[in-house]
């Protein structure tokens, strides 16, 4: 089975856990000192839905679906240095936090699955961070 398929199946198992997104944010907000302050004014109900959509669209992008790529382009633009100014180096903390949460929630977690998640997430994050320095149109 290819990496994308195992990650998609793993996400399906994780998404059925009612606390998956909460566990992720618990992990992510403590993963680096500069992350938690970025979320002080955040409506977490809305943010959790955005995360669910974002993960689904990242997977769609990696699968080659245009809707996923279009969504990641919008995320890349909204997070670029001219808008939210999210340092591209911080995305590794997002990846690590998501993979740690998968480890907690997916009963089929394994080191191979971890590597697959890392690779798939990196492909999506690289697409987003490539937009960081693109001049505003």
PDB file of C-alpha atoms in Angstrom:
ATOM      1  CA  UNK A   1       0.000   0.000   0.000  1.00  0.00           C
ATOM      2  CA  UNK A   2       1.360   3.455  -0.877  1.00  0.00           C
ATOM      3  CA  UNK A   3       2.146   6.120   1.738  1.00  0.00           C
ATOM      4  CA  UNK A   4      -0.753   8.337   0.790  1.00  0.00           C
ATOM      5  CA  UNK A   5      -3.282   5.525   1.221  1.00  0.00           C
ATOM      6  CA  UNK A   6      -1.999   4.483   4.631  1.00  0.00           C
ATOM      7  CA  UNK A   7      -2.046   8.103   5.821  1.00  0.00           C
ATOM      8  CA  UNK A   8      -5.560   8.653   4.500  1.00  0.00           C
ATOM      9  CA  UNK A   9      -6.764   5.503   6.263  1.00  0.00           C
ATOM     10  CA  UNK A  10      -4.968   6.512   9.448  1.00  0.00           C
ATOM     11  CA  UNK A  11      -6.571   9.951   9.353  1.00  0.00           C
ATOM     12  CA  UNK A  12      -9.942   8.271   8.952  1.00  0.00           C
ATOM     13  CA  UNK A  13      -9.316   6.268  12.114  1.00  0.00           C
ATOM     14  CA  UNK A  14      -8.132   9.362  13.994  1.00  0.00           C
ATOM     15  CA  UNK A  15     -11.010  11.541  12.813  1.00  0.00           C
ATOM     16  CA  UNK A  16     -13.476   9.181  14.485  1.00  0.00           C
ATOM     17  CA  UNK A  17     -11.973  10.039  17.875  1.00  0.00           C
ATOM     18  CA  UNK A  18     -13.967  12.917  19.323  1.00  0.00           C
ATOM     19  CA  UNK A  19     -10.909  14.372  21.055  1.00  0.00           C
ATOM     20  CA  UNK A  20      -8.439  14.101  18.152  1.00  0.00           C
ATOM     21  CA  UNK A  21      -8.447  17.806  17.308  1.00  0.00           C
ATOM     22  CA  UNK A  22      -8.374  18.846  20.980  1.00  0.00           C
ATOM     23  CA  UNK A  23      -5.386  16.575  21.592  1.00  0.00           C
ATOM     24  CA  UNK A  24      -3.648  18.070  18.577  1.00  0.00           C
ATOM     25  CA  UNK A  25      -4.119  21.639  19.805  1.00  0.00           C
ATOM     26  CA  UNK A  26      -2.983  20.679  23.314  1.00  0.00           C
ATOM     27  CA  UNK A  27       0.221  19.336  21.778  1.00  0.00           C
ATOM     28  CA  UNK A  28       0.686  22.082  19.188  1.00  0.00           C
ATOM     29  CA  UNK A  29       0.201  25.057  21.505  1.00  0.00           C
ATOM     30  CA  UNK A  30       2.937  23.829  23.827  1.00  0.00           C
ATOM     31  CA  UNK A  31       5.330  22.746  21.064  1.00  0.00           C
ATOM     32  CA  UNK A  32       7.098  26.122  20.678  1.00  0.00           C
ATOM     33  CA  UNK A  33       6.968  29.304  22.774  1.00  0.00           C
ATOM     34  CA  UNK A  34       5.893  31.508  19.873  1.00  0.00           C
ATOM     35  CA  UNK A  35       2.901  29.386  18.850  1.00  0.00           C
ATOM     36  CA  UNK A  36       0.463  29.796  21.743  1.00  0.00           C
ATOM     37  CA  UNK A  37       0.481  33.624  21.564  1.00  0.00           C
ATOM     38  CA  UNK A  38      -0.593  33.412  17.914  1.00  0.00           C
ATOM     39  CA  UNK A  39      -3.869  31.848  19.045  1.00  0.00           C
ATOM     40  CA  UNK A  40      -4.866  34.231  21.855  1.00  0.00           C
ATOM     41  CA  UNK A  41      -7.750  35.766  19.873  1.00  0.00           C
ATOM     42  CA  UNK A  42      -8.750  32.511  18.167  1.00  0.00           C
ATOM     43  CA  UNK A  43     -12.284  31.163  18.046  1.00  0.00           C
ATOM     44  CA  UNK A  44     -11.330  27.525  18.616  1.00  0.00           C
ATOM     45  CA  UNK A  45     -14.673  26.159  17.502  1.00  0.00           C
ATOM     46  CA  UNK A  46     -14.065  27.699  14.095  1.00  0.00           C
ATOM     47  CA  UNK A  47     -10.343  26.882  14.179  1.00  0.00           C
ATOM     48  CA  UNK A  48     -11.023  23.190  14.770  1.00  0.00           C
ATOM     49  CA  UNK A  49     -13.253  23.072  11.699  1.00  0.00           C
ATOM     50  CA  UNK A  50     -10.587  24.880   9.696  1.00  0.00           C
ATOM     51  CA  UNK A  51      -8.032  22.304  10.804  1.00  0.00           C
ATOM     52  CA  UNK A  52     -10.270  19.386   9.791  1.00  0.00           C
ATOM     53  CA  UNK A  53     -10.778  20.992   6.395  1.00  0.00           C
ATOM     54  CA  UNK A  54      -7.100  21.861   6.094  1.00  0.00           C
ATOM     55  CA  UNK A  55      -5.957  18.308   6.736  1.00  0.00           C
ATOM     56  CA  UNK A  56      -8.503  16.959   4.258  1.00  0.00           C
ATOM     57  CA  UNK A  57      -7.377  19.482   1.639  1.00  0.00           C
ATOM     58  CA  UNK A  58      -3.709  18.723   2.277  1.00  0.00           C
ATOM     59  CA  UNK A  59      -4.487  15.068   1.614  1.00  0.00           C
ATOM     60  CA  UNK A  60      -6.463  16.030  -1.494  1.00  0.00           C
ATOM     61  CA  UNK A  61      -3.495  18.081  -2.724  1.00  0.00           C
ATOM     62  CA  UNK A  62      -1.087  15.192  -2.221  1.00  0.00           C
ATOM     63  CA  UNK A  63      -3.569  12.970  -4.049  1.00  0.00           C
ATOM     64  CA  UNK A  64      -3.415  15.402  -6.976  1.00  0.00           C
ATOM     65  CA  UNK A  65      -6.889  16.888  -6.631  1.00  0.00           C
ATOM     66  CA  UNK A  66      -7.094  20.533  -7.777  1.00  0.00           C
ATOM     67  CA  UNK A  67      -9.442  21.503  -4.943  1.00  0.00           C
ATOM     68  CA  UNK A  68      -6.736  20.526  -2.453  1.00  0.00           C
ATOM     69  CA  UNK A  69      -4.081  22.511  -4.281  1.00  0.00           C
ATOM     70  CA  UNK A  70      -6.339  25.569  -4.549  1.00  0.00           C
ATOM     71  CA  UNK A  71      -7.045  25.401  -0.816  1.00  0.00           C
ATOM     72  CA  UNK A  72      -3.360  25.057   0.069  1.00  0.00           C
ATOM     73  CA  UNK A  73      -2.634  28.024  -2.209  1.00  0.00           C
ATOM     74  CA  UNK A  74      -5.135  30.100  -0.193  1.00  0.00           C
ATOM     75  CA  UNK A  75      -3.640  28.888   3.088  1.00  0.00           C
ATOM     76  CA  UNK A  76      -0.165  29.712   1.794  1.00  0.00           C
ATOM     77  CA  UNK A  77      -1.281  33.213   0.868  1.00  0.00           C
ATOM     78  CA  UNK A  78      -3.093  33.881   4.146  1.00  0.00           C
ATOM     79  CA  UNK A  79      -0.099  32.637   6.138  1.00  0.00           C
ATOM     80  CA  UNK A  80       2.587  34.414   4.042  1.00  0.00           C
ATOM     81  CA  UNK A  81       4.827  37.241   5.275  1.00  0.00           C
ATOM     82  CA  UNK A  82       2.393  39.878   3.951  1.00  0.00           C
ATOM     83  CA  UNK A  83      -0.582  38.533   5.902  1.00  0.00           C
ATOM     84  CA  UNK A  84      -0.338  36.340   9.023  1.00  0.00           C
ATOM     85  CA  UNK A  85       3.463  36.127   8.701  1.00  0.00           C
ATOM     86  CA  UNK A  86       3.779  32.541   9.896  1.00  0.00           C
ATOM     87  CA  UNK A  87       7.467  31.647   9.968  1.00  0.00           C
ATOM     88  CA  UNK A  88       7.958  28.653   7.654  1.00  0.00           C
ATOM     89  CA  UNK A  89      10.195  27.036  10.296  1.00  0.00           C
ATOM     90  CA  UNK A  90       7.218  26.728  12.651  1.00  0.00           C
ATOM     91  CA  UNK A  91       5.430  24.290  10.363  1.00  0.00           C
ATOM     92  CA  UNK A  92       7.671  21.460  11.543  1.00  0.00           C
ATOM     93  CA  UNK A  93       6.107  21.902  14.991  1.00  0.00           C
ATOM     94  CA  UNK A  94       2.681  21.560  13.360  1.00  0.00           C
ATOM     95  CA  UNK A  95       3.789  18.365  11.626  1.00  0.00           C
ATOM     96  CA  UNK A  96       5.366  16.946  14.786  1.00  0.00           C
ATOM     97  CA  UNK A  97       2.296  17.780  16.859  1.00  0.00           C
ATOM     98  CA  UNK A  98      -0.045  16.175  14.364  1.00  0.00           C
ATOM     99  CA  UNK A  99       2.055  13.022  14.159  1.00  0.00           C
ATOM    100  CA  UNK A 100       2.254  12.812  17.978  1.00  0.00           C
ATOM    101  CA  UNK A 101      -1.524  13.078  18.079  1.00  0.00           C
ATOM    102  CA  UNK A 102      -1.873  10.344  15.459  1.00  0.00           C
ATOM    103  CA  UNK A 103       0.351   8.167  17.638  1.00  0.00           C
ATOM    104  CA  UNK A 104      -2.092   8.672  20.523  1.00  0.00           C
ATOM    105  CA  UNK A 105      -5.248   8.106  18.478  1.00  0.00           C
ATOM    106  CA  UNK A 106      -4.513   5.530  15.790  1.00  0.00           C
ATOM    107  CA  UNK A 107      -4.439   1.989  17.173  1.00  0.00           C
ATOM    108  CA  UNK A 108      -2.519   0.945  14.046  1.00  0.00           C
ATOM    109  CA  UNK A 109       0.273   3.467  14.599  1.00  0.00           C
ATOM    110  CA  UNK A 110       3.747   2.186  13.741  1.00  0.00           C
ATOM    111  CA  UNK A 111       7.144   3.699  12.930  1.00  0.00           C
ATOM    112  CA  UNK A 112       6.422   3.097   9.228  1.00  0.00           C
ATOM    113  CA  UNK A 113       3.111   4.934   9.536  1.00  0.00           C
ATOM    114  CA  UNK A 114       4.917   7.766  11.326  1.00  0.00           C
ATOM    115  CA  UNK A 115       7.338   8.104   8.403  1.00  0.00           C
ATOM    116  CA  UNK A 116       4.454   8.083   5.936  1.00  0.00           C
ATOM    117  CA  UNK A 117       2.642  10.835   7.840  1.00  0.00           C
ATOM    118  CA  UNK A 118       5.848  12.895   7.991  1.00  0.00           C
ATOM    119  CA  UNK A 119       6.381  12.556   4.243  1.00  0.00           C
ATOM    120  CA  UNK A 120       2.786  13.331   3.254  1.00  0.00           C
ATOM    121  CA  UNK A 121       2.489  16.295   5.624  1.00  0.00           C
ATOM    122  CA  UNK A 122       5.836  17.651   4.469  1.00  0.00           C
ATOM    123  CA  UNK A 123       4.636  17.611   0.842  1.00  0.00           C
ATOM    124  CA  UNK A 124       1.627  19.747   1.767  1.00  0.00           C
ATOM    125  CA  UNK A 125       3.542  22.053   4.083  1.00  0.00           C
ATOM    126  CA  UNK A 126       6.232  22.600   1.448  1.00  0.00           C
ATOM    127  CA  UNK A 127       3.513  23.725  -0.948  1.00  0.00           C
ATOM    128  CA  UNK A 128       2.158  26.173   1.641  1.00  0.00           C
ATOM    129  CA  UNK A 129       5.537  27.574   2.687  1.00  0.00           C
ATOM    130  CA  UNK A 130       6.607  28.069  -0.937  1.00  0.00           C
ATOM    131  CA  UNK A 131       4.094  30.952  -0.931  1.00  0.00           C
ATOM    132  CA  UNK A 132       5.691  32.708   2.049  1.00  0.00           C
ATOM    133  CA  UNK A 133       7.939  35.109   0.099  1.00  0.00           C
ATOM    134  CA  UNK A 134       5.801  35.469  -3.020  1.00  0.00           C
ATOM    135  CA  UNK A 135       5.111  39.182  -3.609  1.00  0.00           C
ATOM    136  CA  UNK A 136       1.478  40.228  -3.242  1.00  0.00           C
ATOM    137  CA  UNK A 137      -0.276  40.533  -6.584  1.00  0.00           C
TER     138      UNK A 137
END
